[in-house]
Amino acid sequence: MENVFLRENGFMFKIDLRDAACFGVAGNFTGHLEQAGEAENFKELRVTDAAAPKALFPTYIPIKEGEGASCVPAFLNVFPFDPQKIVFPKGEQKLQIEPEMALVFDAAWKDGELVGLEPRFFGASNDVSIRKEGALKISVKKNWGPSSKGFGEQAIKVEPGIFDRYRIASYLARGGKLFEYGENSPVNGYSYFGKRLNDWLLEKFNRQQDLGPAEDVHSYLAAAGFPTKIFVSVGATRYSDFGKENFLQGGDDSIVALYPDSYSKEKIEEMILRGVPAEGVSLLRQRVVV
């Protein structure tokens, strides 16, 4: 189980992601889908804005035992988050880090429609993905059981203007060496962010259709009893040359750091090697277990 903590007003609060419906955004960083070899999967999804993300996909839906949930695939009721490890999926070969920022929203509902999303806190996210042919829905490449996803244990409170100061870095530690896995990117480099992303999310949560790689996520939220907490990993950055060509192996450490730009890249790498998170940094480090 992933324990997430938020420091607010001098107190540390524990947040349980098991209560949150969890999702990811596909295609919110220019070039990522092409690098991952997945752009072709989204050809039949029509978008009015070429810069818009392609789809919203589920990673975990908290359905209580005994509730009517026949519309939700059973694997989505398995909690996938683990801040310490990634369990390599049996029978698979190509597994990649997906370095992202994730937001946890307070959700407001009216007559069965999601009418408001208020971002409360954010942190480093690894939306790990299996690269394989023939998997139509995005979700089957995202949740293969316990310890298939990750979110930083130290969350950061959302405050006005805070995202303008944050960057995303990701690394793979292998054989005592640190390799840059994703491009070091500003959080505001996402194609859709802030109000633009919020409006897009509301539209997709309420009206996305089951088409191609996309799913009818509103029916999932209804089956979960219209949850008041929603987690969204807002999109993976582009890969470095190393990240494009190197897949995860047993014994690797997958690392995602979300940090304020007052720290240099070199300082963040030193922090990762020392294993001690600096103030204001959300650090996620997961060992790959075969």
Tab-separated table of C-alpha atoms in Angstrom:
chain	number	residue	atom	x	y	z
A	1	MET	CA	0.000	0.000	0.000
A	2	GLU	CA	1.220	3.473	-0.808
A	3	ASN	CA	1.234	5.946	2.061
A	4	VAL	CA	1.314	9.565	0.879
A	5	PHE	CA	1.893	12.432	3.280
A	6	LEU	CA	1.050	16.116	2.900
A	7	ARG	CA	2.622	18.760	5.144
A	8	GLU	CA	0.146	21.568	5.722
A	9	ASN	CA	0.076	24.287	8.393
A	10	GLY	CA	2.909	22.578	10.230
A	11	PHE	CA	1.109	19.234	10.419
A	12	MET	CA	1.669	16.028	8.448
A	13	PHE	CA	-1.475	14.471	7.013
A	14	LYS	CA	-1.712	10.942	5.651
A	15	ILE	CA	-3.574	10.514	2.368
A	16	ASP	CA	-4.930	7.113	1.323
A	17	LEU	CA	-4.968	6.696	-2.457
A	18	ARG	CA	-7.134	3.592	-2.078
A	19	ASP	CA	-10.083	5.981	-1.752
A	20	ALA	CA	-9.264	7.810	-4.994
A	21	ALA	CA	-10.273	6.933	-8.531
A	22	CYS	CA	-6.974	7.041	-10.458
A	23	PHE	CA	-6.358	7.983	-14.070
A	24	GLY	CA	-3.690	9.003	-16.557
A	25	VAL	CA	-3.618	11.376	-19.521
A	26	ALA	CA	-2.322	10.099	-22.871
A	27	GLY	CA	-0.487	12.434	-25.239
A	28	ASN	CA	-0.093	15.576	-23.122
A	29	PHE	CA	3.589	16.134	-23.890
A	30	THR	CA	4.482	16.745	-27.539
A	31	GLY	CA	6.386	13.828	-29.069
A	32	HIS	CA	5.997	11.275	-26.269
A	33	LEU	CA	3.478	8.991	-28.000
A	34	GLU	CA	5.593	8.942	-31.151
A	35	GLN	CA	8.695	8.017	-29.150
A	36	ALA	CA	6.776	5.263	-27.365
A	37	GLY	CA	5.505	3.851	-30.673
A	38	GLU	CA	1.888	4.361	-29.643
A	39	ALA	CA	0.704	7.288	-31.776
A	40	GLU	CA	-0.879	4.956	-34.348
A	41	ASN	CA	-3.252	3.574	-31.680
A	42	PHE	CA	-5.005	6.939	-31.409
A	43	LYS	CA	-5.725	7.579	-35.097
A	44	GLU	CA	-9.472	6.986	-34.797
A	45	LEU	CA	-9.894	9.390	-31.864
A	46	ARG	CA	-10.952	12.760	-33.240
A	47	VAL	CA	-9.689	15.914	-31.543
A	48	THR	CA	-10.690	19.501	-32.276
A	49	ASP	CA	-7.268	20.793	-31.204
A	50	ALA	CA	-4.132	19.090	-32.546
A	51	ALA	CA	-2.278	20.024	-29.326
A	52	ALA	CA	-4.908	18.410	-27.097
A	53	PRO	CA	-4.210	15.178	-25.182
A	54	LYS	CA	-5.620	12.101	-26.882
A	55	ALA	CA	-7.517	10.324	-24.105
A	56	LEU	CA	-8.058	9.777	-20.399
A	57	PHE	CA	-7.432	6.231	-19.167
A	58	PRO	CA	-8.142	4.481	-15.838
A	59	THR	CA	-5.469	2.879	-13.667
A	60	TYR	CA	-7.454	2.138	-10.487
A	61	ILE	CA	-11.171	2.283	-9.645
A	62	PRO	CA	-12.111	1.810	-5.953
A	63	ILE	CA	-15.154	-0.463	-6.118
A	64	LYS	CA	-16.370	-1.775	-2.769
A	65	GLU	CA	-17.208	-5.458	-2.548
A	66	GLY	CA	-20.859	-6.183	-3.240
A	67	GLU	CA	-21.518	-3.007	-5.247
A	68	GLY	CA	-22.774	-3.291	-8.814
A	69	ALA	CA	-19.604	-2.877	-10.849
A	70	SER	CA	-20.051	-5.140	-13.853
A	71	CYS	CA	-18.983	-2.345	-16.218
A	72	VAL	CA	-15.537	-2.029	-14.577
A	73	PRO	CA	-12.869	-4.581	-15.597
A	74	ALA	CA	-11.873	-6.572	-12.503
A	75	PHE	CA	-8.154	-5.760	-12.811
A	76	LEU	CA	-8.903	-2.060	-12.286
A	77	ASN	CA	-10.084	-2.837	-8.755
A	78	VAL	CA	-6.558	-4.032	-7.840
A	79	PHE	CA	-4.577	-1.276	-6.085
A	80	PRO	CA	-1.396	-0.791	-8.191
A	81	PHE	CA	0.581	1.886	-6.304
A	82	ASP	CA	3.822	1.170	-4.447
A	83	PRO	CA	6.468	3.815	-3.581
A	84	GLN	CA	9.250	1.254	-3.113
A	85	LYS	CA	9.122	-1.254	-5.960
A	86	ILE	CA	7.834	-2.236	-9.401
A	87	VAL	CA	7.010	-5.916	-9.855
A	88	PHE	CA	7.923	-6.876	-13.424
A	89	PRO	CA	4.880	-8.323	-15.245
A	90	LYS	CA	5.190	-12.013	-16.076
A	91	GLY	CA	5.591	-12.832	-19.751
A	92	GLU	CA	6.478	-9.260	-20.726
A	93	GLN	CA	9.789	-7.876	-21.949
A	94	LYS	CA	9.450	-4.149	-22.659
A	95	LEU	CA	8.718	-2.009	-19.643
A	96	GLN	CA	9.390	1.735	-19.564
A	97	ILE	CA	9.371	4.451	-16.928
A	98	GLU	CA	6.720	7.110	-17.590
A	99	PRO	CA	7.952	10.172	-15.677
A	100	GLU	CA	5.081	12.485	-14.816
A	101	MET	CA	3.552	14.917	-12.392
A	102	ALA	CA	0.312	13.769	-10.753
A	103	LEU	CA	-2.437	15.848	-9.159
A	104	VAL	CA	-4.949	14.831	-6.511
A	105	PHE	CA	-8.242	16.686	-6.897
A	106	ASP	CA	-11.248	17.240	-4.678
A	107	ALA	CA	-14.168	16.332	-6.950
A	108	ALA	CA	-17.611	17.965	-6.890
A	109	TRP	CA	-20.690	16.222	-8.322
A	110	LYS	CA	-24.197	17.371	-9.250
A	111	ASP	CA	-26.916	15.010	-10.456
A	112	GLY	CA	-24.365	12.410	-11.527
A	113	GLU	CA	-22.148	14.852	-13.451
A	114	LEU	CA	-18.657	15.892	-12.423
A	115	VAL	CA	-18.887	19.690	-12.161
A	116	GLY	CA	-15.680	20.665	-10.355
A	117	LEU	CA	-12.073	19.583	-9.868
A	118	GLU	CA	-10.021	21.434	-7.252
A	119	PRO	CA	-6.307	20.496	-7.230
A	120	ARG	CA	-5.157	19.930	-3.651
A	121	PHE	CA	-1.657	18.487	-3.907
A	122	PHE	CA	0.834	17.107	-6.414
A	123	GLY	CA	3.914	14.931	-6.629
A	124	ALA	CA	6.227	12.753	-8.709
A	125	SER	CA	4.493	9.927	-10.540
A	126	ASN	CA	5.689	6.871	-12.458
A	127	ASP	CA	2.910	5.706	-14.766
A	128	VAL	CA	4.952	2.662	-15.815
A	129	SER	CA	3.859	1.167	-19.130
A	130	ILE	CA	4.198	-2.158	-20.952
A	131	ARG	CA	5.083	-1.772	-24.624
A	132	LYS	CA	3.316	-4.540	-26.513
A	133	GLU	CA	1.430	-5.099	-29.716
A	134	GLY	CA	-2.270	-5.886	-29.823
A	135	ALA	CA	-3.339	-4.345	-26.503
A	136	LEU	CA	-6.286	-2.173	-27.494
A	137	LYS	CA	-7.081	-0.420	-24.208
A	138	ILE	CA	-4.415	1.719	-22.551
A	139	SER	CA	-5.378	0.501	-19.091
A	140	VAL	CA	-4.279	-3.108	-19.693
A	141	LYS	CA	-0.724	-1.833	-20.225
A	142	LYS	CA	-0.823	0.189	-17.000
A	143	ASN	CA	-2.273	-1.947	-14.201
A	144	TRP	CA	-1.034	-5.553	-14.179
A	145	GLY	CA	-1.429	-5.967	-10.421
A	146	PRO	CA	0.077	-4.710	-7.145
A	147	SER	CA	3.286	-2.649	-7.434
A	148	SER	CA	2.813	-1.613	-11.059
A	149	LYS	CA	2.609	2.173	-10.435
A	150	GLY	CA	4.142	4.753	-8.121
A	151	PHE	CA	3.540	8.156	-6.532
A	152	GLY	CA	5.988	10.117	-4.364
A	153	GLU	CA	5.510	9.618	-0.617
A	154	GLN	CA	5.944	13.337	0.113
A	155	ALA	CA	3.220	15.340	-1.612
A	156	ILE	CA	3.334	19.104	-2.176
A	157	LYS	CA	0.444	21.473	-1.506
A	158	VAL	CA	-0.955	23.320	-4.535
A	159	GLU	CA	-0.529	27.084	-4.157
A	160	PRO	CA	-0.962	29.958	-6.665
A	161	GLY	CA	1.907	30.090	-9.181
A	162	ILE	CA	3.721	27.087	-7.725
A	163	PHE	CA	3.796	25.083	-10.968
A	164	ASP	CA	5.789	27.793	-12.746
A	165	ARG	CA	8.704	26.907	-10.464
A	166	TYR	CA	8.724	23.110	-10.847
A	167	ARG	CA	10.530	20.705	-13.147
A	168	ILE	CA	10.366	16.961	-13.814
A	169	ALA	CA	13.511	14.809	-13.992
A	170	SER	CA	13.801	11.046	-14.340
A	171	TYR	CA	16.655	8.571	-14.141
A	172	LEU	CA	17.459	4.893	-14.236
A	173	ALA	CA	20.071	3.642	-11.779
A	174	ARG	CA	21.848	0.532	-13.050
A	175	GLY	CA	25.168	-1.003	-12.088
A	176	GLY	CA	26.030	1.869	-9.775
A	177	LYS	CA	25.516	4.465	-12.544
A	178	LEU	CA	22.789	7.061	-13.032
A	179	PHE	CA	21.328	7.457	-16.534
A	180	GLU	CA	18.984	10.271	-17.540
A	181	TYR	CA	15.792	8.529	-18.734
A	182	GLY	CA	13.433	11.378	-19.631
A	183	GLU	CA	14.140	14.907	-20.796
A	184	ASN	CA	14.436	17.321	-17.885
A	185	SER	CA	11.266	19.366	-18.450
A	186	PRO	CA	9.316	22.251	-16.901
A	187	VAL	CA	5.910	21.339	-15.507
A	188	ASN	CA	4.347	24.160	-17.526
A	189	GLY	CA	5.694	22.466	-20.666
A	190	TYR	CA	2.617	20.231	-20.751
A	191	SER	CA	0.410	20.876	-23.782
A	192	TYR	CA	-2.668	21.242	-21.559
A	193	PHE	CA	-2.266	22.516	-18.028
A	194	GLY	CA	-4.063	24.679	-15.460
A	195	LYS	CA	-7.603	25.721	-16.430
A	196	ARG	CA	-7.179	24.332	-19.928
A	197	LEU	CA	-6.392	20.876	-18.545
A	198	ASN	CA	-9.121	21.179	-15.906
A	199	ASP	CA	-11.778	21.921	-18.542
A	200	TRP	CA	-10.516	19.055	-20.721
A	201	LEU	CA	-10.651	16.640	-17.773
A	202	LEU	CA	-14.226	17.597	-16.909
A	203	GLU	CA	-15.291	17.006	-20.504
A	204	LYS	CA	-13.545	13.621	-20.711
A	205	PHE	CA	-14.727	12.400	-17.302
A	206	ASN	CA	-18.310	13.156	-18.254
A	207	ARG	CA	-18.425	12.356	-21.966
A	208	GLN	CA	-15.489	10.234	-23.184
A	209	GLN	CA	-16.775	7.303	-25.242
A	210	ASP	CA	-15.586	3.711	-25.370
A	211	LEU	CA	-13.695	3.959	-28.650
A	212	GLY	CA	-10.348	2.494	-29.686
A	213	PRO	CA	-7.890	2.814	-26.762
A	214	ALA	CA	-10.324	5.042	-24.787
A	215	GLU	CA	-12.933	3.876	-22.252
A	216	ASP	CA	-16.228	5.196	-20.876
A	217	VAL	CA	-14.694	6.475	-17.638
A	218	HIS	CA	-17.899	8.153	-16.425
A	219	SER	CA	-19.546	4.752	-16.031
A	220	TYR	CA	-16.555	3.644	-13.926
A	221	LEU	CA	-16.897	6.695	-11.663
A	222	ALA	CA	-20.618	6.028	-11.271
A	223	ALA	CA	-19.861	2.410	-10.294
A	224	ALA	CA	-17.390	3.755	-7.690
A	225	GLY	CA	-20.153	5.840	-6.132
A	226	PHE	CA	-19.002	9.205	-7.582
A	227	PRO	CA	-15.760	9.498	-5.541
A	228	THR	CA	-14.845	12.849	-4.045
A	229	LYS	CA	-11.107	12.281	-4.568
A	230	ILE	CA	-9.628	11.832	-8.056
A	231	PHE	CA	-5.946	11.223	-8.864
A	232	VAL	CA	-4.648	12.165	-12.328
A	233	SER	CA	-1.147	11.557	-13.665
A	234	VAL	CA	-1.120	14.321	-16.256
A	235	GLY	CA	1.270	12.944	-18.901
A	236	ALA	CA	4.756	11.569	-19.511
A	237	THR	CA	7.668	13.707	-20.685
A	238	ARG	CA	9.723	12.889	-23.779
A	239	TYR	CA	12.441	10.275	-23.398
A	240	SER	CA	16.177	10.882	-23.578
A	241	ASP	CA	18.099	8.880	-26.197
A	242	PHE	CA	18.929	6.409	-23.423
A	243	GLY	CA	15.294	6.148	-22.313
A	244	LYS	CA	14.058	5.470	-25.847
A	245	GLU	CA	16.368	2.484	-26.270
A	246	ASN	CA	16.617	0.968	-22.784
A	247	PHE	CA	13.853	-0.969	-21.051
A	248	LEU	CA	13.679	-1.819	-17.352
A	249	GLN	CA	15.469	-4.870	-15.966
A	250	GLY	CA	15.437	-6.610	-12.601
A	251	GLY	CA	17.596	-4.742	-10.080
A	252	ASP	CA	17.194	-1.356	-11.779
A	253	ASP	CA	16.028	1.651	-9.788
A	254	SER	CA	13.386	3.796	-11.496
A	255	ILE	CA	13.585	7.408	-10.312
A	256	VAL	CA	11.271	10.385	-10.854
A	257	ALA	CA	11.941	13.735	-9.172
A	258	LEU	CA	9.644	16.740	-9.140
A	259	TYR	CA	11.645	19.710	-7.907
A	260	PRO	CA	11.667	23.529	-7.703
A	261	ASP	CA	13.955	25.259	-10.203
A	262	SER	CA	15.873	26.893	-7.357
A	263	TYR	CA	17.825	23.601	-7.370
A	264	SER	CA	20.215	22.888	-10.222
A	265	LYS	CA	20.015	19.640	-12.167
A	266	GLU	CA	23.396	18.680	-10.680
A	267	LYS	CA	22.076	19.270	-7.154
A	268	ILE	CA	19.098	17.001	-7.839
A	269	GLU	CA	21.361	14.252	-9.184
A	270	GLU	CA	23.556	14.554	-6.078
A	271	MET	CA	20.409	14.338	-3.911
A	272	ILE	CA	19.311	11.168	-5.747
A	273	LEU	CA	22.711	9.524	-5.281
A	274	ARG	CA	22.687	10.378	-1.579
A	275	GLY	CA	19.071	9.197	-1.238
A	276	VAL	CA	17.969	12.126	0.904
A	277	PRO	CA	15.140	14.279	-0.562
A	278	ALA	CA	15.704	18.024	-0.362
A	279	GLU	CA	13.083	20.475	0.907
A	280	GLY	CA	10.189	20.950	-1.546
A	281	VAL	CA	11.149	17.908	-3.663
A	282	SER	CA	8.827	15.000	-4.397
A	283	LEU	CA	11.077	11.983	-5.011
A	284	LEU	CA	9.945	8.557	-6.183
A	285	ARG	CA	12.516	5.741	-6.302
A	286	GLN	CA	11.338	2.204	-7.100
A	287	ARG	CA	13.396	-0.999	-7.363
A	288	VAL	CA	12.433	-3.275	-10.258
A	289	VAL	CA	11.700	-6.775	-8.922
A	290	VAL	CA	11.486	-9.776	-11.274
